[in-house]
PDB file of N, CA and C in Angstrom:
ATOM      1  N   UNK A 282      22.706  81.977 -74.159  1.00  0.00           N
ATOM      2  CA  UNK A 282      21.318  81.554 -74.187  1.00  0.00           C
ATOM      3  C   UNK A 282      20.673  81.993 -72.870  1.00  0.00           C
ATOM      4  N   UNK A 283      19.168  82.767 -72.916  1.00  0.00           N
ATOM      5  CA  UNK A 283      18.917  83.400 -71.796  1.00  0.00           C
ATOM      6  C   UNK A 283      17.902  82.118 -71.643  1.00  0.00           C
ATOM      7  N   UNK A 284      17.786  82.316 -70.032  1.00  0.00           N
ATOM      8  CA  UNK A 284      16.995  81.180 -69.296  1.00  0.00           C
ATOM      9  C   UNK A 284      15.722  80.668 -69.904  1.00  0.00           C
ATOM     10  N   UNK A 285      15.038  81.924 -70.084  1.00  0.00           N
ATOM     11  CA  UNK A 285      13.690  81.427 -70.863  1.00  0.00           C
ATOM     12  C   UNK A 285      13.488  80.724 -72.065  1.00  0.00           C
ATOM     13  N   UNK A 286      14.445  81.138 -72.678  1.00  0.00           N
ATOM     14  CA  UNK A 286      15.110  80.330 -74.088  1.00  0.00           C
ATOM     15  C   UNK A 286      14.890  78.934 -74.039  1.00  0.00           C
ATOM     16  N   UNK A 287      16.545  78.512 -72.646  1.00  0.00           N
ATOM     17  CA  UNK A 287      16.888  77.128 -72.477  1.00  0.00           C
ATOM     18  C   UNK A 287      15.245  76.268 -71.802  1.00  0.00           C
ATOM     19  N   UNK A 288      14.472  77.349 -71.268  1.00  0.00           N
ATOM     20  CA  UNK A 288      13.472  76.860 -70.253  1.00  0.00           C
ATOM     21  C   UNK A 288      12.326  76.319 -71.579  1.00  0.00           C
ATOM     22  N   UNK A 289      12.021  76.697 -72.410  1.00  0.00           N
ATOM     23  CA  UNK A 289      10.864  76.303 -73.215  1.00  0.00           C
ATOM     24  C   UNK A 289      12.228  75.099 -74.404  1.00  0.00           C
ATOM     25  N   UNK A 290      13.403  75.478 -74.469  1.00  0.00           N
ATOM     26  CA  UNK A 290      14.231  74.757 -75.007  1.00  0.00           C
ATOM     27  C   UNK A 290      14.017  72.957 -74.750  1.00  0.00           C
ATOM     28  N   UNK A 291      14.008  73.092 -73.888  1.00  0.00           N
ATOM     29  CA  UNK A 291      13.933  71.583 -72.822  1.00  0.00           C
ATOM     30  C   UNK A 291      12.633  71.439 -72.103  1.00  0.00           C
ATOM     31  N   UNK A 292      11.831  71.931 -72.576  1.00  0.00           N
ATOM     32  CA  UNK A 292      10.524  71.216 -72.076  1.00  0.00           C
ATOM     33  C   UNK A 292      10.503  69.810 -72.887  1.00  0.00           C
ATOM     34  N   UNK A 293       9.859  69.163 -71.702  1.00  0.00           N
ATOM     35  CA  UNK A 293       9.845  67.935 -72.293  1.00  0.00           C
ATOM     36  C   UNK A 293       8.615  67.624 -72.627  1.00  0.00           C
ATOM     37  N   UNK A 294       7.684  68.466 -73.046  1.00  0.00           N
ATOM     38  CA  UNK A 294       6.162  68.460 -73.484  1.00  0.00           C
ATOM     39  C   UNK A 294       6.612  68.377 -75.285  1.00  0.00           C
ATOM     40  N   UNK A 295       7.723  68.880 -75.593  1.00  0.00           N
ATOM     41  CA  UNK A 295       8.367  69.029 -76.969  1.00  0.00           C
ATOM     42  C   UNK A 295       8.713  68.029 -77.252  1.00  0.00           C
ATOM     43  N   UNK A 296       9.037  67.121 -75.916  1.00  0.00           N
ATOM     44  CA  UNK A 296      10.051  65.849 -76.765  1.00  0.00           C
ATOM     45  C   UNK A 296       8.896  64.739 -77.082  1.00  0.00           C
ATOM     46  N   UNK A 297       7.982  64.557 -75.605  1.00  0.00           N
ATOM     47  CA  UNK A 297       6.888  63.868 -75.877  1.00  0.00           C
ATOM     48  C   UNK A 297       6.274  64.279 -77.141  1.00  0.00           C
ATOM     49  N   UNK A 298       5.878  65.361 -77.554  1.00  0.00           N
ATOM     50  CA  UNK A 298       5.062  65.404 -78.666  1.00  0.00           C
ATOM     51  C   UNK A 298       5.828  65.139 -79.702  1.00  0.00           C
ATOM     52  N   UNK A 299       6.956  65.753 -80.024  1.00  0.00           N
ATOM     53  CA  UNK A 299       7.780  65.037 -81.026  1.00  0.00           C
ATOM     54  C   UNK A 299       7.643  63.710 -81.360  1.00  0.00           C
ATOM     55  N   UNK A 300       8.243  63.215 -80.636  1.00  0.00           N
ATOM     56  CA  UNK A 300       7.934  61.576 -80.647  1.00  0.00           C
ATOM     57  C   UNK A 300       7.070  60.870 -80.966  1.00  0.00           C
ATOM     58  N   UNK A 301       5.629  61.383 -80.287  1.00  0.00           N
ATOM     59  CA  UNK A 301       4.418  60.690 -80.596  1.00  0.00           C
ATOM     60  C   UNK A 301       4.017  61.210 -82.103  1.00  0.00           C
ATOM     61  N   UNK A 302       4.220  62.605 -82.405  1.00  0.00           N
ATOM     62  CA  UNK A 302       4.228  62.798 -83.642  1.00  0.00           C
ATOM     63  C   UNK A 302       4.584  62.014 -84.807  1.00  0.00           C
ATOM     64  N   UNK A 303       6.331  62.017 -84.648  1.00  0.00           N
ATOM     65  CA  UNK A 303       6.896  60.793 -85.257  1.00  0.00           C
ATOM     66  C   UNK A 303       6.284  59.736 -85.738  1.00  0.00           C
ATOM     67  N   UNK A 304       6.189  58.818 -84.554  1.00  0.00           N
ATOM     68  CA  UNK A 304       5.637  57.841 -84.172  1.00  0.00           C
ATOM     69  C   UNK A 304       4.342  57.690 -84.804  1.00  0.00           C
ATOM     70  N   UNK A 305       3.522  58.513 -84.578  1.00  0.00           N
ATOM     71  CA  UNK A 305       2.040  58.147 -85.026  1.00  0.00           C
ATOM     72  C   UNK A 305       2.165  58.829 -86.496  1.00  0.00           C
ATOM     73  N   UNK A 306       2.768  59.274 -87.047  1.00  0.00           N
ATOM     74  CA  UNK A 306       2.834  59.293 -88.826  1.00  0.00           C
ATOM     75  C   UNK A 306       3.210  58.176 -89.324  1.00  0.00           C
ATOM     76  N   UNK A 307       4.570  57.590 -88.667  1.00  0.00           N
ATOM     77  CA  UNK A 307       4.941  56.144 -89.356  1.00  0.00           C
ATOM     78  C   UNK A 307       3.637  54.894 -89.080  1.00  0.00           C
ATOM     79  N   UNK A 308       3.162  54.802 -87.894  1.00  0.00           N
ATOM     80  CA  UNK A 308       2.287  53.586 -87.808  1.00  0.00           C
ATOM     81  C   UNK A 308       1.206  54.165 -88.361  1.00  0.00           C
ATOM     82  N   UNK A 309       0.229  55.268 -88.596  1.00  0.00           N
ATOM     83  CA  UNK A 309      -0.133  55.551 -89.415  1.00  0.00           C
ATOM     84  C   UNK A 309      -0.162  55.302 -91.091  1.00  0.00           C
ATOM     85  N   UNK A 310       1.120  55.537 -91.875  1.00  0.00           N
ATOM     86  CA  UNK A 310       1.584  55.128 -92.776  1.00  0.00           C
ATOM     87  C   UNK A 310       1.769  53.315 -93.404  1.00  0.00           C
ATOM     88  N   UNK A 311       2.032  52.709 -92.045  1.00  0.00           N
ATOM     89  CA  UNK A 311       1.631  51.416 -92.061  1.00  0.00           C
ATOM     90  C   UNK A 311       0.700  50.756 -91.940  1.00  0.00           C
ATOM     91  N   UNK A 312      -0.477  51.406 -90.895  1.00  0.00           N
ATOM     92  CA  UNK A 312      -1.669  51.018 -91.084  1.00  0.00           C
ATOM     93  C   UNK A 312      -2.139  51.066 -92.511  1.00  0.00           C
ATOM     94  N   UNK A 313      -2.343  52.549 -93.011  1.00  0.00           N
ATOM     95  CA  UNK A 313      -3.043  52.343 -94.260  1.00  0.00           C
ATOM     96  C   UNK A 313      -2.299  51.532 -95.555  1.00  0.00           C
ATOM     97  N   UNK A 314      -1.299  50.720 -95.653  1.00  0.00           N
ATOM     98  CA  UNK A 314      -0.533  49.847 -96.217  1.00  0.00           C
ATOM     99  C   UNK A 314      -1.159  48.013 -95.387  1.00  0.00           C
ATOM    100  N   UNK A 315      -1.775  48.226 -94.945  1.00  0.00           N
ATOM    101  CA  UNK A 315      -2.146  46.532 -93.999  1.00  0.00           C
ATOM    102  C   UNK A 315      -2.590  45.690 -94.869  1.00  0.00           C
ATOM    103  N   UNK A 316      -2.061  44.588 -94.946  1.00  0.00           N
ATOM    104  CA  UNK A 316      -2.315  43.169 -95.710  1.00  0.00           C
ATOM    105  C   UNK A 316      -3.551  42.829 -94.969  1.00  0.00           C
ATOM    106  N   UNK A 317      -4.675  42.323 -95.693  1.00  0.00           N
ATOM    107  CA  UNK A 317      -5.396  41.552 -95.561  1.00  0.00           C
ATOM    108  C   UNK A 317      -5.401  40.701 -94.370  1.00  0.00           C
ATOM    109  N   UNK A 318      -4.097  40.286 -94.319  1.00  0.00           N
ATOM    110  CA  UNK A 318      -4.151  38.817 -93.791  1.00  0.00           C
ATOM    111  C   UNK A 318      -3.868  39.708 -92.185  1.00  0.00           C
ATOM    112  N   UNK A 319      -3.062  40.804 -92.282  1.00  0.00           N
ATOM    113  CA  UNK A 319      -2.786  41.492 -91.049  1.00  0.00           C
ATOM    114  C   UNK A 319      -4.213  42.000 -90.423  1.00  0.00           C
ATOM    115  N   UNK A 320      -4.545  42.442 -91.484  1.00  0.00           N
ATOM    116  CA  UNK A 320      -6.335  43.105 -90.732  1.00  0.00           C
ATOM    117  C   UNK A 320      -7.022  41.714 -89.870  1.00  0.00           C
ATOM    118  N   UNK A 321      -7.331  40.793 -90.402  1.00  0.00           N
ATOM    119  CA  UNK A 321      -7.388  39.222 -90.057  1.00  0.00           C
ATOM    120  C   UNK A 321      -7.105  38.925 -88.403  1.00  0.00           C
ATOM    121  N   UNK A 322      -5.989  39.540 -88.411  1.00  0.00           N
ATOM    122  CA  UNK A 322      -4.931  39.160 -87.158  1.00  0.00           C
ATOM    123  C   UNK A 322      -5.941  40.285 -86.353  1.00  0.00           C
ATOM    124  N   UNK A 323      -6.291  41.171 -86.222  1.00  0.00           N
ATOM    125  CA  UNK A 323      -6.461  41.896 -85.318  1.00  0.00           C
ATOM    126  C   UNK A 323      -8.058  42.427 -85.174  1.00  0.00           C
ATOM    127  N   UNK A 324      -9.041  40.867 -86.009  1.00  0.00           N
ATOM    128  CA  UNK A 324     -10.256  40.995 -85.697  1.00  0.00           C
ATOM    129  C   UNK A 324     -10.538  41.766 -86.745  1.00  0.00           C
ATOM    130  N   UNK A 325     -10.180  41.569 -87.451  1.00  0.00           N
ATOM    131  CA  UNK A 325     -11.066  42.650 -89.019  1.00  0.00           C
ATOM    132  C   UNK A 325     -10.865  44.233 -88.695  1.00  0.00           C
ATOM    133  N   UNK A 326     -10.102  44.780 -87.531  1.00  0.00           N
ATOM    134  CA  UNK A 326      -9.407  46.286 -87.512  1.00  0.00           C
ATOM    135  C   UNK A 326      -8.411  46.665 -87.911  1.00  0.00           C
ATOM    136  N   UNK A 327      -8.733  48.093 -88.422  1.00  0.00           N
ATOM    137  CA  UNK A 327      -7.057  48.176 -89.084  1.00  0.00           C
ATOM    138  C   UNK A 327      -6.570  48.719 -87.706  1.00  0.00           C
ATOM    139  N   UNK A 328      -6.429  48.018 -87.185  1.00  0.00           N
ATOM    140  CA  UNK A 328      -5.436  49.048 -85.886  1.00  0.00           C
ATOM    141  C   UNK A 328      -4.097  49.552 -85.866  1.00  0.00           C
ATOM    142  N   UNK A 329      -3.455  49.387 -86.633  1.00  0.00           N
ATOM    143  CA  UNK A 329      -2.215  49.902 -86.867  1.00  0.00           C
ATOM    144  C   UNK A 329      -2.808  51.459 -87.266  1.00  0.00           C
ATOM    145  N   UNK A 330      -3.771  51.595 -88.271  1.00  0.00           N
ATOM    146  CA  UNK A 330      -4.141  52.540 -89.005  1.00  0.00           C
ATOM    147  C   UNK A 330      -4.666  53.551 -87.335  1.00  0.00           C
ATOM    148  N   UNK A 331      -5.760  52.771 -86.435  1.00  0.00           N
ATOM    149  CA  UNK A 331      -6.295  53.722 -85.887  1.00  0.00           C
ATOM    150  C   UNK A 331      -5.763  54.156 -84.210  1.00  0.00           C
ATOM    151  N   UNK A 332      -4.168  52.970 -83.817  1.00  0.00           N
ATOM    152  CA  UNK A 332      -3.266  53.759 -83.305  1.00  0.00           C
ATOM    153  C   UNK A 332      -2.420  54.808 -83.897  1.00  0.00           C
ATOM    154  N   UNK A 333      -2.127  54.429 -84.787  1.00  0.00           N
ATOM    155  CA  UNK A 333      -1.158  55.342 -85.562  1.00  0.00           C
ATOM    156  C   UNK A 333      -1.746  56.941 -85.583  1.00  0.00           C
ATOM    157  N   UNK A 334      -2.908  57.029 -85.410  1.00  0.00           N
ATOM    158  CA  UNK A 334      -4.048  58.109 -85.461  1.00  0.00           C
ATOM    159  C   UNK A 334      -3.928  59.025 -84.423  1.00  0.00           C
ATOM    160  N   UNK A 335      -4.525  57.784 -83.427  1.00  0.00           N
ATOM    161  CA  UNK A 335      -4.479  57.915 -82.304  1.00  0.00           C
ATOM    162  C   UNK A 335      -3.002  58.940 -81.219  1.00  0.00           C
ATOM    163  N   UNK A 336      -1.675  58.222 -81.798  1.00  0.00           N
ATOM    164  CA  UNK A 336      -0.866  58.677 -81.397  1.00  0.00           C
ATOM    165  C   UNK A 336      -0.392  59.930 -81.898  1.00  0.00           C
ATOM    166  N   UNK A 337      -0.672  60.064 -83.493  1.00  0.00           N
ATOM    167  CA  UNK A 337      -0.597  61.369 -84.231  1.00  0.00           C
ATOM    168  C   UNK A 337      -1.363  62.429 -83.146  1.00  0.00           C
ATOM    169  N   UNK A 338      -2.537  61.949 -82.828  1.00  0.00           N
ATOM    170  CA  UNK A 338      -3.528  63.480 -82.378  1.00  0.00           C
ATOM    171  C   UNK A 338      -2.785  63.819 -80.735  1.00  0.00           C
ATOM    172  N   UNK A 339      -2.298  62.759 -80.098  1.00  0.00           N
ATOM    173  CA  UNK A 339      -2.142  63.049 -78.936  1.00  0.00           C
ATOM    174  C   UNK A 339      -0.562  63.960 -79.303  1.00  0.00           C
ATOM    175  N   UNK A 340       0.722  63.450 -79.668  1.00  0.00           N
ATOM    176  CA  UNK A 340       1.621  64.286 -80.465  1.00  0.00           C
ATOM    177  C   UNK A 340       1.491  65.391 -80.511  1.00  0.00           C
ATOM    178  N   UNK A 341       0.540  65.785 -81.435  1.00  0.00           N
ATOM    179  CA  UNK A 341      -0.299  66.969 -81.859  1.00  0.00           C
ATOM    180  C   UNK A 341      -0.551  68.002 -80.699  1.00  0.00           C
ATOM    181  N   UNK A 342      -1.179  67.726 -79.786  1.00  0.00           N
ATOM    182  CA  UNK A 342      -1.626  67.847 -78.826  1.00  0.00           C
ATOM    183  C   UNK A 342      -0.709  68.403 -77.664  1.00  0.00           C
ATOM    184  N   UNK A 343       0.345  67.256 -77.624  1.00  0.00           N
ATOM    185  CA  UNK A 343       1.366  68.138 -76.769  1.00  0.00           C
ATOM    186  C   UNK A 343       2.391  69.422 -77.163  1.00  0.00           C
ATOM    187  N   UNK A 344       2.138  68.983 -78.269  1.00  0.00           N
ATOM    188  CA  UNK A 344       2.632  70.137 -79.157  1.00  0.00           C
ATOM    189  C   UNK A 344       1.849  71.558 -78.980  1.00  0.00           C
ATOM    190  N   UNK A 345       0.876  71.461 -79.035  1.00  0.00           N
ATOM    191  CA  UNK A 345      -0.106  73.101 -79.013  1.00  0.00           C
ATOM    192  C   UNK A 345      -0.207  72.793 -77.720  1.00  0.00           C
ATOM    193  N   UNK A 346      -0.494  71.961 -76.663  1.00  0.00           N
ATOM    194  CA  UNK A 346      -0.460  72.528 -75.477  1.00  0.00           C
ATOM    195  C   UNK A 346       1.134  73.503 -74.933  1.00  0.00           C
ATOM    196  N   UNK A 347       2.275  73.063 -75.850  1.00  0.00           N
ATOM    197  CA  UNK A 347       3.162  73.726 -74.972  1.00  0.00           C
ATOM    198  C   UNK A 347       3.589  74.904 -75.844  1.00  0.00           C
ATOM    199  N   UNK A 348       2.819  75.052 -77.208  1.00  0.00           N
ATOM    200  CA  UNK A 348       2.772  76.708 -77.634  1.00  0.00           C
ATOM    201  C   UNK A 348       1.879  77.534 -77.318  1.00  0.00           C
ATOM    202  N   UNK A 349       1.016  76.749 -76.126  1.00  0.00           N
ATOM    203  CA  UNK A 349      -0.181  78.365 -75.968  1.00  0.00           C
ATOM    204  C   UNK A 349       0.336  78.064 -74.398  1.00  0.00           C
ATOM    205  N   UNK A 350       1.048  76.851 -73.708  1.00  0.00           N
ATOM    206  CA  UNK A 350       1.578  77.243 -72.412  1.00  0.00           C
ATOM    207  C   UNK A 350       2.790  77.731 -72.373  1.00  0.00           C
ATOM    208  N   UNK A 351       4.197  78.098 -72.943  1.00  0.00           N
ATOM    209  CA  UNK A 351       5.065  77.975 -72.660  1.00  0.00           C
ATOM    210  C   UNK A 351       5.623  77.995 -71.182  1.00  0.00           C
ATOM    211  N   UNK A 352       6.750  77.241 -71.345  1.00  0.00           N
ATOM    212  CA  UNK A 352       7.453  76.933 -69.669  1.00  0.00           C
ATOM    213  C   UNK A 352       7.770  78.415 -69.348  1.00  0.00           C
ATOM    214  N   UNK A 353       7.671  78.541 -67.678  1.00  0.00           N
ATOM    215  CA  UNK A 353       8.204  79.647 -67.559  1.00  0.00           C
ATOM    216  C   UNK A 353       9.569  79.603 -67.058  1.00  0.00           C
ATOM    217  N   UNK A 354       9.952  80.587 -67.306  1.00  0.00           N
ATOM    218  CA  UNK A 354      11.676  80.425 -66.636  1.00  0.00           C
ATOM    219  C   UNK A 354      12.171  80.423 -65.225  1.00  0.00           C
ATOM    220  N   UNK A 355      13.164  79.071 -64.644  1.00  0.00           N
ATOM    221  CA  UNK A 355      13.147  79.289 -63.294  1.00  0.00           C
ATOM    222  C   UNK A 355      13.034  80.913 -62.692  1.00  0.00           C
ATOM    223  N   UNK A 356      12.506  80.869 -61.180  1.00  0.00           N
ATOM    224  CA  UNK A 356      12.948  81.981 -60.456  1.00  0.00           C
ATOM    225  C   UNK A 356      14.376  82.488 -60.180  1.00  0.00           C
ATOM    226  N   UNK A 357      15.122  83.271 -60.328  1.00  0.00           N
ATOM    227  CA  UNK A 357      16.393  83.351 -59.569  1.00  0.00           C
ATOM    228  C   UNK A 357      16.276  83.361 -58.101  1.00  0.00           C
ATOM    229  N   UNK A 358      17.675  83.109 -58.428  1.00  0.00           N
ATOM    230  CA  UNK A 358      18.133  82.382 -56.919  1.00  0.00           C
ATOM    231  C   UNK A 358      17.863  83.920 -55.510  1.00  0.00           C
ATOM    232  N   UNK A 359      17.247  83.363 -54.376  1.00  0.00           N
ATOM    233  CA  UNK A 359      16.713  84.401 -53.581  1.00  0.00           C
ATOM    234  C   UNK A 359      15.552  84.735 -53.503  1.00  0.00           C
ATOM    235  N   UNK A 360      14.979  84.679 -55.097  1.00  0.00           N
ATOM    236  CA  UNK A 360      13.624  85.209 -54.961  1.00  0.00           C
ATOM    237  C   UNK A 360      12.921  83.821 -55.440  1.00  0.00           C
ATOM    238  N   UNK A 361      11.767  84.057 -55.125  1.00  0.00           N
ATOM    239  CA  UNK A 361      10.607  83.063 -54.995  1.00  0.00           C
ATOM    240  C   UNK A 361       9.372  83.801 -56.002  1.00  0.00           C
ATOM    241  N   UNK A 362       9.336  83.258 -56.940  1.00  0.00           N
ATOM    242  CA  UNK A 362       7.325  83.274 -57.047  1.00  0.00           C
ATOM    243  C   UNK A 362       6.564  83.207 -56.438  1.00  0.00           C
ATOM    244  N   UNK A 363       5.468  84.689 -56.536  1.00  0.00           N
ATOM    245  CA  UNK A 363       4.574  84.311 -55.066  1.00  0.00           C
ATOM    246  C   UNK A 363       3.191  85.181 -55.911  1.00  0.00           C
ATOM    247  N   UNK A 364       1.953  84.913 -55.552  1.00  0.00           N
ATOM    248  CA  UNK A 364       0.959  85.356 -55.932  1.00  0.00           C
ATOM    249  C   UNK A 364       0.129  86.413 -55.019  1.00  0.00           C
ATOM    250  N   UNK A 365       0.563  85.949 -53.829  1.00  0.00           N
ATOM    251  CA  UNK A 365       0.260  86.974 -52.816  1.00  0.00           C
ATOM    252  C   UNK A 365       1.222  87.787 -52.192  1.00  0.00           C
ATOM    253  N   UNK A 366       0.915  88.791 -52.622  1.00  0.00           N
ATOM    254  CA  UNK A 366       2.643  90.429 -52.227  1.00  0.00           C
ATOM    255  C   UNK A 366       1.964  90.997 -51.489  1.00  0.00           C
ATOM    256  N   UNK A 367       0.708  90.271 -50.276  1.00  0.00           N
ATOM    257  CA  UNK A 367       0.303  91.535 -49.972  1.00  0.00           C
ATOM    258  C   UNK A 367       1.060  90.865 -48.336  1.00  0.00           C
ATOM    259  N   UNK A 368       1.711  91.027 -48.504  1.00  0.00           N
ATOM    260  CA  UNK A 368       2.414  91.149 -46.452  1.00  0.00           C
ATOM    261  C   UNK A 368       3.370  91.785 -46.683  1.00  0.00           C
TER     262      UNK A 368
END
């Protein structure tokens, strides 16, 4: 496995979004299932429905942020990243 591979492999912009992905489909899924008596509980909002949303878009989100950023791969050892080569 070459570095750049393992380097976008293990971003953890993947795991966060995963997760919240996850995450905000199931409470999602439960929101729009809410008893009456649950809407009740939380002031006449479905909030299950509009975290569940909520967490879907952010998910989402880290997700396309880390396919139009991908990680870049450490520097090797010796050399440094540098933006200015002019010395």
């Amino acid at each position: 496995m070459d570095t750049a591979h393992a380097a976008r492999l293990f971003d953890v912009r993947r795991v966060i979004g995963g997760l919240f992905t996850v995450y905000g489909v199931i409470v999602t899924i439960v929101g729009i299932f809410d008893s009456q008596e649950e809407i009740d509980k939380a002031a006449g909002v479905r909030i299950n429905l509009w975290i569940g949303l909520g967490m879907l878009a952010l998910g989402l989100l880290f997700l396309l942020w880390q396919k139009l950023r991908p990680a870049e791969p450490p520097a090797p050892e010796g050399q440094e990243l540098s933006t200015n080569d002019t010395e």
